[in-house]
Short mmCIF file of C-alpha atoms in Angstrom, two decimals:
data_model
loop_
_atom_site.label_atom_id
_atom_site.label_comp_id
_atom_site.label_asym_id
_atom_site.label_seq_id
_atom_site.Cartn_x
_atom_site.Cartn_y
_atom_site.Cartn_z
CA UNK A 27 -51.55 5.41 15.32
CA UNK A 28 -50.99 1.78 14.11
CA UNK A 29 -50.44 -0.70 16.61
CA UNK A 30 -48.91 -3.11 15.78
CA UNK A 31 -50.16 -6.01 18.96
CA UNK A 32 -51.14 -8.77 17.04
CA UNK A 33 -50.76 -7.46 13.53
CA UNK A 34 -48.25 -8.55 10.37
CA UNK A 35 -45.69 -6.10 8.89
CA UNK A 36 -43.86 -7.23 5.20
CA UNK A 37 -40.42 -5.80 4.74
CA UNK A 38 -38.51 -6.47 1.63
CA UNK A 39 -34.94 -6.19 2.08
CA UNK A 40 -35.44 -7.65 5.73
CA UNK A 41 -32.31 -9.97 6.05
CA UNK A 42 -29.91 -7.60 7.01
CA UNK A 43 -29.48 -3.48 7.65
CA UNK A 44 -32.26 -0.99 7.96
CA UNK A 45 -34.96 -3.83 6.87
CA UNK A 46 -33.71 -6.03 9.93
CA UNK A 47 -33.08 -2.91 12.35
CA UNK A 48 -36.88 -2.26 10.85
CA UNK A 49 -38.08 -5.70 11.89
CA UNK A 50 -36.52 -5.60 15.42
CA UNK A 51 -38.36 -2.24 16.16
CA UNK A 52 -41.23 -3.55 15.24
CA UNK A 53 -41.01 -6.52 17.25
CA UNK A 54 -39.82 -4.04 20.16
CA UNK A 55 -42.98 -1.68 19.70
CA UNK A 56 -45.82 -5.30 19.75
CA UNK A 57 -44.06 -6.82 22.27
CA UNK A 58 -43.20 -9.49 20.41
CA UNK A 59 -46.27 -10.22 19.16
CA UNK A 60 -46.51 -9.17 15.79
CA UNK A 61 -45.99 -11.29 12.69
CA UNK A 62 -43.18 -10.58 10.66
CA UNK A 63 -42.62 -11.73 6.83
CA UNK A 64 -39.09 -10.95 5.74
CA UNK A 65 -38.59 -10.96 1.79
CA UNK A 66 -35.23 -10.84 0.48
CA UNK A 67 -32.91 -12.75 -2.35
CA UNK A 68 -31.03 -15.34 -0.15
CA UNK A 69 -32.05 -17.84 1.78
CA UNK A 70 -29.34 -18.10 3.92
CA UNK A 71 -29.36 -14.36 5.20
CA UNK A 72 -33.02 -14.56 5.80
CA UNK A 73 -32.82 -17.84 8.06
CA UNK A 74 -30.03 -15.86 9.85
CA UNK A 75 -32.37 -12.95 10.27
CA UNK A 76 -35.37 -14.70 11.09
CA UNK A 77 -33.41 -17.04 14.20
CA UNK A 78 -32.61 -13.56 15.56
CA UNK A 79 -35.49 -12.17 15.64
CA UNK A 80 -37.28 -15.09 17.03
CA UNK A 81 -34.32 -15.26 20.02
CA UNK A 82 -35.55 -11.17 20.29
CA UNK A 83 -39.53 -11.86 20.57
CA UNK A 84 -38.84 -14.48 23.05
CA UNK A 85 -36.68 -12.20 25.06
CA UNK A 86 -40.08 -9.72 24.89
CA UNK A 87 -42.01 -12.25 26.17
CA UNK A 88 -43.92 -13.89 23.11
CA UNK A 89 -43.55 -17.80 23.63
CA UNK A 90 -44.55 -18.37 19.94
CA UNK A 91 -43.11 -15.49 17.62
CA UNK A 92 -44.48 -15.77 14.19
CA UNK A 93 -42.19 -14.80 11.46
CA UNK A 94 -41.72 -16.29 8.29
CA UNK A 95 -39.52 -15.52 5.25
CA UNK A 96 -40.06 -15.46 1.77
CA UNK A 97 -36.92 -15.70 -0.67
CA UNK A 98 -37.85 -13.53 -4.05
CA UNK A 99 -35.72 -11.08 -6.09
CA UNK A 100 -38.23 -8.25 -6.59
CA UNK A 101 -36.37 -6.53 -9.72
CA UNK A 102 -37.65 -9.28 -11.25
CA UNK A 103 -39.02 -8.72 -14.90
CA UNK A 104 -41.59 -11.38 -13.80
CA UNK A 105 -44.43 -9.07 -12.31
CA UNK A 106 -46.40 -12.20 -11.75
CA UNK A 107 -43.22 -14.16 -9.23
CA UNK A 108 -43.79 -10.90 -7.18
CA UNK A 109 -47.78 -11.35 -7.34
CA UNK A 110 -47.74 -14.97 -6.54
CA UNK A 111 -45.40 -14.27 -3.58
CA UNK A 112 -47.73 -11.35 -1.75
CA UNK A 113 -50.42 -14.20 -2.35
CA UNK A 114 -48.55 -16.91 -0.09
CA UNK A 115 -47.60 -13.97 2.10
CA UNK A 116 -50.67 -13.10 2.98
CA UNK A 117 -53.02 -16.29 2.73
CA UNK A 118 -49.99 -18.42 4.21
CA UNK A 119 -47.95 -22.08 3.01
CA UNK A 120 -45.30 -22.27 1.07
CA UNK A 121 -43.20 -19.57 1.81
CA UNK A 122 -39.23 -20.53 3.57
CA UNK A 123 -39.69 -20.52 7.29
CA UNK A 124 -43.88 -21.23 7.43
CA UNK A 125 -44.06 -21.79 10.67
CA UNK A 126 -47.41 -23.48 10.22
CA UNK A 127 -49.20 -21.05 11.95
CA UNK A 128 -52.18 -20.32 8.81
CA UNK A 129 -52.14 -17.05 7.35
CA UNK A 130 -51.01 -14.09 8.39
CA UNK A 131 -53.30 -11.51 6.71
CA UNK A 132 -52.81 -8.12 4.75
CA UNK A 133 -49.69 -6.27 6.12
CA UNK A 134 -50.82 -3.37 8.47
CA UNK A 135 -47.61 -1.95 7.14
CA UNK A 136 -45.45 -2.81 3.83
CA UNK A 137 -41.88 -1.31 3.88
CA UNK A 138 -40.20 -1.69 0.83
CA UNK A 139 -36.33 -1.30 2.03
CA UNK A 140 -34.95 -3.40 -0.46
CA UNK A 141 -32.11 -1.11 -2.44
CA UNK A 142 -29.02 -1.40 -3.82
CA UNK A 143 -26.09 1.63 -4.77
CA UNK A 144 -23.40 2.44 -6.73
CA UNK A 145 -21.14 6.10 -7.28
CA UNK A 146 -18.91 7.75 -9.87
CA UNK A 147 -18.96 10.36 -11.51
CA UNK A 148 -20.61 10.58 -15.09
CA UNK A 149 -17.82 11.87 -17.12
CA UNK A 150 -15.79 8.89 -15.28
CA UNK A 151 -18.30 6.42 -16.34
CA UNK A 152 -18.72 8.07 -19.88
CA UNK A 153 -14.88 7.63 -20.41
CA UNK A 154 -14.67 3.49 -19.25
CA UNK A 155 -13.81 1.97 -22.28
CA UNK A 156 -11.79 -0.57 -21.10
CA UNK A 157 -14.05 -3.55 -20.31
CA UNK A 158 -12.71 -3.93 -16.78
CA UNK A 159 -15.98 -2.79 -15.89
CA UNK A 160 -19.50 -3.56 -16.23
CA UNK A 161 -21.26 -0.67 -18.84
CA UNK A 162 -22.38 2.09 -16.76
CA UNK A 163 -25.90 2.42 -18.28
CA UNK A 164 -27.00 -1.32 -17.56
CA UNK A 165 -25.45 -0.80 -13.95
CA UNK A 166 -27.97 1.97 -14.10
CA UNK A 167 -30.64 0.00 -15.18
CA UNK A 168 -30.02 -2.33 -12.57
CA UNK A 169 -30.01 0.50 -9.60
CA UNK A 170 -33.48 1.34 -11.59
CA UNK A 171 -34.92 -2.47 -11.35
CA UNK A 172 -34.36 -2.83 -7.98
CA UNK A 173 -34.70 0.69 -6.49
CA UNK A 174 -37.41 1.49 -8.46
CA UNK A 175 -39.26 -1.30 -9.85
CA UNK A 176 -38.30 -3.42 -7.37
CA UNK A 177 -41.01 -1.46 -4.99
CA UNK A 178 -43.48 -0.51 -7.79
CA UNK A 179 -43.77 -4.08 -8.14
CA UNK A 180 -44.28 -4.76 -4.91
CA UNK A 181 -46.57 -2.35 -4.04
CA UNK A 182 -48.74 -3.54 -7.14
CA UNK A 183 -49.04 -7.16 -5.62
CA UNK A 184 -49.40 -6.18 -1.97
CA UNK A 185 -52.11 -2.69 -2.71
CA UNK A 186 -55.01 -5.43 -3.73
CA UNK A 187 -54.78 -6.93 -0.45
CA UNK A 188 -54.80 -3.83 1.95
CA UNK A 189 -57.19 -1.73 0.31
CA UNK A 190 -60.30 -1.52 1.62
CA UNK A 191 -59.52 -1.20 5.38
CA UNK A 192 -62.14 -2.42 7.36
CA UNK A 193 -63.54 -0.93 10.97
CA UNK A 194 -61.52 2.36 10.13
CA UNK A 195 -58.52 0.53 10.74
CA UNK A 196 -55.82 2.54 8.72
CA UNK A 197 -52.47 0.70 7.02
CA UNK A 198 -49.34 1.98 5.89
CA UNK A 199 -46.69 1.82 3.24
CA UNK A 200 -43.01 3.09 3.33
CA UNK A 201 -41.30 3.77 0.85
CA UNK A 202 -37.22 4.09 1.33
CA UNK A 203 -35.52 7.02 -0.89
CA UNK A 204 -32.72 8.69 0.26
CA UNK A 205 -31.16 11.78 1.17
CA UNK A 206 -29.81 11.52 -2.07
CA UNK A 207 -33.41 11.11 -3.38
CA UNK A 208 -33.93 14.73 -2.18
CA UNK A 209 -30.78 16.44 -3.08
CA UNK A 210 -28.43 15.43 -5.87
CA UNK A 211 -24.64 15.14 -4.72
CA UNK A 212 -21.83 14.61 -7.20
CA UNK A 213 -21.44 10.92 -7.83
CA UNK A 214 -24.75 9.94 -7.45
CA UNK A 215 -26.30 10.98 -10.56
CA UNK A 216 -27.37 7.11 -11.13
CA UNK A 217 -28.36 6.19 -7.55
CA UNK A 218 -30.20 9.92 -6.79
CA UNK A 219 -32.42 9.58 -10.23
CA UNK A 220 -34.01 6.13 -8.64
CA UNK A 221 -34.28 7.33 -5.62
CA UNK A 222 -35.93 10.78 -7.20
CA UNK A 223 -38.27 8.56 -8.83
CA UNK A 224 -39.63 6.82 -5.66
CA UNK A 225 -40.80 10.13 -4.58
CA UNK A 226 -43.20 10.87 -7.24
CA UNK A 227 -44.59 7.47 -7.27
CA UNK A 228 -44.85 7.99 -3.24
CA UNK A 229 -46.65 11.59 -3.69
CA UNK A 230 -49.38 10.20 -6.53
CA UNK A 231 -50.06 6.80 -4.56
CA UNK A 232 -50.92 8.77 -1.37
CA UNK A 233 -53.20 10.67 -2.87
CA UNK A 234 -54.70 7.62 -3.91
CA UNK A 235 -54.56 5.42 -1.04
CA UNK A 236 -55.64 7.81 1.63
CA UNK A 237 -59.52 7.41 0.95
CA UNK A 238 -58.96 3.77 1.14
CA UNK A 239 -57.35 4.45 4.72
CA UNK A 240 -54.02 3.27 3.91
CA UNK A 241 -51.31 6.00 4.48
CA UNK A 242 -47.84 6.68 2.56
CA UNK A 243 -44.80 7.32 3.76
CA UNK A 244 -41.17 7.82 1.89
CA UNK A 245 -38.07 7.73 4.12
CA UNK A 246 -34.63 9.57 3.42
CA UNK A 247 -31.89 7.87 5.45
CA UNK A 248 -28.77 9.54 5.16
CA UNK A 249 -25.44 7.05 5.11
CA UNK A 250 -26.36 4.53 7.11
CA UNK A 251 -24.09 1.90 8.67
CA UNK A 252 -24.97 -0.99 7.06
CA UNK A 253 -23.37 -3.87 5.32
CA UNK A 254 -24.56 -2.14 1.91
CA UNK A 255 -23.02 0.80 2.92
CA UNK A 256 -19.45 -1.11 3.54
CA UNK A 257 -19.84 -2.02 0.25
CA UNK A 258 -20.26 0.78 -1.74
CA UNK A 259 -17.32 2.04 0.44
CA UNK A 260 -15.21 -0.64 -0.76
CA UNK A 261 -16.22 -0.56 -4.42
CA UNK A 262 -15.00 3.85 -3.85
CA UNK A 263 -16.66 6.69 -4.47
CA UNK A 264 -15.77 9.58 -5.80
CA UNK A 265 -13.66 11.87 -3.12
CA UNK A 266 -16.07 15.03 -3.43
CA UNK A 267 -19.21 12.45 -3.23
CA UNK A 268 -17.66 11.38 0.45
CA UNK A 269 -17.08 14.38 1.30
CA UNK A 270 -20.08 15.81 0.84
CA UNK A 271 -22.14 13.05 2.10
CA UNK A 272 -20.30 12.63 5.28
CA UNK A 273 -21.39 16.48 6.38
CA UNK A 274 -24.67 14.88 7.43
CA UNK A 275 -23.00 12.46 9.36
CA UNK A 276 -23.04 8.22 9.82
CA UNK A 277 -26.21 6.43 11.53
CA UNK A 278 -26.88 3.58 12.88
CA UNK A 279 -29.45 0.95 11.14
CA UNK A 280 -30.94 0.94 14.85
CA UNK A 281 -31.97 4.63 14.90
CA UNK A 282 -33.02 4.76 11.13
CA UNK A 283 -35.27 1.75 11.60
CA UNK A 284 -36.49 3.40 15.00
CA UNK A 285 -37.26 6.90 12.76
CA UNK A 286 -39.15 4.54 9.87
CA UNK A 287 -41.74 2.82 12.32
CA UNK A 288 -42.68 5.65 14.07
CA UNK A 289 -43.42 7.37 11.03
CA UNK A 290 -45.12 4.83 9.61
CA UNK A 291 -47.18 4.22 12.58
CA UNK A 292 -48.27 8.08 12.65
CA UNK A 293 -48.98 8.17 9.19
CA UNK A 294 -46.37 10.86 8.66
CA UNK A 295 -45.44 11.68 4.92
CA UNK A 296 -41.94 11.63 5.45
CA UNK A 297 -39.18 10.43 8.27
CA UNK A 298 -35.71 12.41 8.06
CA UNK A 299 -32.58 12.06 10.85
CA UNK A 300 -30.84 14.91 12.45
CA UNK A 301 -30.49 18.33 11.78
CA UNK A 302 -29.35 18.19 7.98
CA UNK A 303 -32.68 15.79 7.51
CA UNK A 304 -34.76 18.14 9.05
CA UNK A 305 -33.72 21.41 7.11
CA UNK A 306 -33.78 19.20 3.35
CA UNK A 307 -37.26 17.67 4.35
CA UNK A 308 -38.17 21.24 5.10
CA UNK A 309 -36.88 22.86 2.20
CA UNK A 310 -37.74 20.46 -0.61
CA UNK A 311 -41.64 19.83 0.81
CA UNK A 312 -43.16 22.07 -2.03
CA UNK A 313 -46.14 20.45 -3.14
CA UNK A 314 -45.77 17.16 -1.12
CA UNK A 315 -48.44 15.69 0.62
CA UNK A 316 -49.47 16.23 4.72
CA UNK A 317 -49.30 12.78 5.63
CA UNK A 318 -52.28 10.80 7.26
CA UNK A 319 -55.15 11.81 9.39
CA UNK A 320 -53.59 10.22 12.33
CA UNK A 321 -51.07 12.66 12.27
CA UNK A 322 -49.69 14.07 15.68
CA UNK A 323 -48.63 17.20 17.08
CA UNK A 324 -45.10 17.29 15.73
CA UNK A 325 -46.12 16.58 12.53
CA UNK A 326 -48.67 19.92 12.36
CA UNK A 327 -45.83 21.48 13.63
CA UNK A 328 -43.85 20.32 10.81
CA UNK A 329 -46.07 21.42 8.15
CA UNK A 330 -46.10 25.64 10.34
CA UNK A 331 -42.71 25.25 9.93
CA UNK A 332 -42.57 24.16 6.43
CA UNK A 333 -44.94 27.43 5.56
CA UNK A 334 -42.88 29.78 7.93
CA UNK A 335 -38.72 28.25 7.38
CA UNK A 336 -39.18 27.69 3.89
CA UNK A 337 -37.55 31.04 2.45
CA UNK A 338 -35.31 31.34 5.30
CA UNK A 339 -33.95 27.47 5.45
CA UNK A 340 -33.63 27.94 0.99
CA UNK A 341 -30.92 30.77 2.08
CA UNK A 342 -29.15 28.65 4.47
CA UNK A 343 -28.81 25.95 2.13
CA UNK A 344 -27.27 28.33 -0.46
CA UNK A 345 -24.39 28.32 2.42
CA UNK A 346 -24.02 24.43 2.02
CA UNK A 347 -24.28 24.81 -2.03
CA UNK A 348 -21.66 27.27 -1.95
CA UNK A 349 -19.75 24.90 0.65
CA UNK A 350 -20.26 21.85 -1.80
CA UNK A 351 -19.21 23.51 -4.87
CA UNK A 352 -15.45 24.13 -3.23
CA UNK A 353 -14.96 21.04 -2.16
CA UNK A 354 -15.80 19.86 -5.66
CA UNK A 355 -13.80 22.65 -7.73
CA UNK A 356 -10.94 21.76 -4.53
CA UNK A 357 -11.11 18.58 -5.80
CA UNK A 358 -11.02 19.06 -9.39
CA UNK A 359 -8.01 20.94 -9.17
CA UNK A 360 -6.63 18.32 -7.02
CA UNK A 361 -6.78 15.98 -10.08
CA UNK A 362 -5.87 17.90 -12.63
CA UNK A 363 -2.35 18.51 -10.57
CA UNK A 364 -2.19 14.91 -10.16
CA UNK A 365 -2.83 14.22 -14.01
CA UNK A 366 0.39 16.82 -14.56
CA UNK A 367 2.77 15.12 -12.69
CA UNK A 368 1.99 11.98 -13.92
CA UNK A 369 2.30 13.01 -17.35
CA UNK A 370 5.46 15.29 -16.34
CA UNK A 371 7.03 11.91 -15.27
CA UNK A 372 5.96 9.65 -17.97
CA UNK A 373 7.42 12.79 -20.49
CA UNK A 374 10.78 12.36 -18.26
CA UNK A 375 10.85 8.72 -18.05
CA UNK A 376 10.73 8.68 -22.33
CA UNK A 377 13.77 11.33 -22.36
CA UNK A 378 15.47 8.93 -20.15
CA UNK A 379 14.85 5.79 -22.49
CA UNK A 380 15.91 8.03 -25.56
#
């Protein structure tokens, strides 16, 4: 188990939503004591976030809270920005909010939260030819750059600087896919392939970390309420996509970020949120990795479940396939009627004119 008295967590994407909920947890957990370095793209957000959470170490009792925050874009092209920045994070100066207080060190854990989302469906997006909208495959590429490369980058600047662990102190590094990133759902066939890809990268770089003591973990929030999440509300997604993502129900930032730093603290391969999170973690394990030494009793009872529920929890999700594939044929139909009557009333509105 990590503890985190005294130590220094990085969390990209720390300015608002899970990576703030994230930073308040682990404030919670150290007493107040830990140091915190925020990274996100504005300034603004991140002096926001970082007045809060000094206000919330004070109210644990820490008379000097130590958190800093470092304003950097990490789908940046630029792998060397992103290098340069993990360099003033750990060896201290320069970064927005130094608080003067020297360096803070290797993280004991990097979270790389930092995402971004869009929906709509693919024969939608094939078929926008109007130029209303921004072309489908660079908003892709985007969702790629920052879901994606956005944390192999920052893993590849931060990895130097936690690896070797010294004393047998162990480290950790979270990784943030999705429920989506374990299960694709209608709409998402952009957002799901990023979040597919973070999975594989998580699985390899375990296997390579763990001699060096640093543990890996990859967390699959389901919708979360978040001010990202408003968003991609607003922008509308596809009504099948809702549908189907609102079976596993809404969470609060609070309870994800609670779910992320125990997990990372353990060591455990994955975190996952109620029932629905349970059975797709369960189901989808195959050939992923055990998580670190440190691992607890829940977590070997995770993997005898995994071995024993596997067969039984790949028939109950045929129930939910089945479900799914309704709601989208329901809603297929649904459109097509709508397309008829529209057309029926244009045809009538051009008799009229005649």
């Amino acid at each position: 188990m990590i503890n985190l008295k005294g130590g220094h967590v990085v969390i990209t994407g720390g300015s608002f939503g899970i990576g703030l909920a994230v930073a308040s947890e682990c404030l919670r957990v150290s007493g107040g004591t830990c140091a915190l370095t925020l990274v996100a793209r504005g300034a603004v957000g991140l002096a926001a976030a970082v007045e809060r959470l000094s206000v919330e170490a004070r109210g644990a009792g820490c008379d000097a809270p130590r958190i800093r925050a470092e304003v950097l874009d990490v789908s940046t092209h630029d792998s060397a920005i992103v290098r340069e920045a993990a360099e003033r994070i750990v060896h201290g100066g320069g970064g927005a909010g130094d608080d003067g207080g020297g360096a803070y060190g290797p993280p004991d854990i990097l979270f790389c939260v930092a995402g971004t989302s869009f929906a709509g469906r693919v024969v939608d997006m094939a078929l926008e030819t109007d130029g209303e909208r921004e072309d489908p495959t660079l908003r892709t590429r985007k969702l790629m750059d920052v879901n994606f490369f956005g944390t192999f980058s920052v893993v590849l600047a931060f990895v130097p600087h936690m690896v070797p662990t010294k004393n047998g102190r162990r480290r950790s590094i979270v990784l943030t896919s999705s429920a989506a990133g374990q299960a694709g759902v209608i709409g998402f066939a952009s957002y799901s392939s990023t979040k597919f890809a973070l999975r594989g990268f998580a699985e390899s770089l375990s296997m390579e970390l763990r001699p060096h003591g640093v543990d890996v973990t990859v967390a699959y929030p389901p919708d979360t309420d978040t001010p990202g999440y408003a968003k991609e509300m607003a922008e509308g997604k596809p009504e099948e996509c809702s549908l189907i993502s609102g079976e596993m129900g809404l969470f609060t930032a609070e309870k994800v970020g609670r779910g992320m730093v125990a997990s990372a603290r353990r060591g455990g391969a994955q975190a996952y949120w109620g029932l629905e999170g349970w059975m797709l973690a369960t189901v989808t394990a195959g050939f992923g990795q055990m998580g670190g030494p440190a691992i607890g009793f829940w977590e070997v009872m995770e993997l005898i479940g995994q071995c024993l529920l596997s067969g039984v929890l790949r028939a109950v999700s045929l129930c939910y396939l089945w479900s799914f594939s309704c709601i989208v044929d329901k809603c297929y139909k649904e459109r097509l009627r709508l397309i008829k009557e529209r057309e029926e009333g244009e045809g009538a509105c051009g008799e009229k004119k005649k």
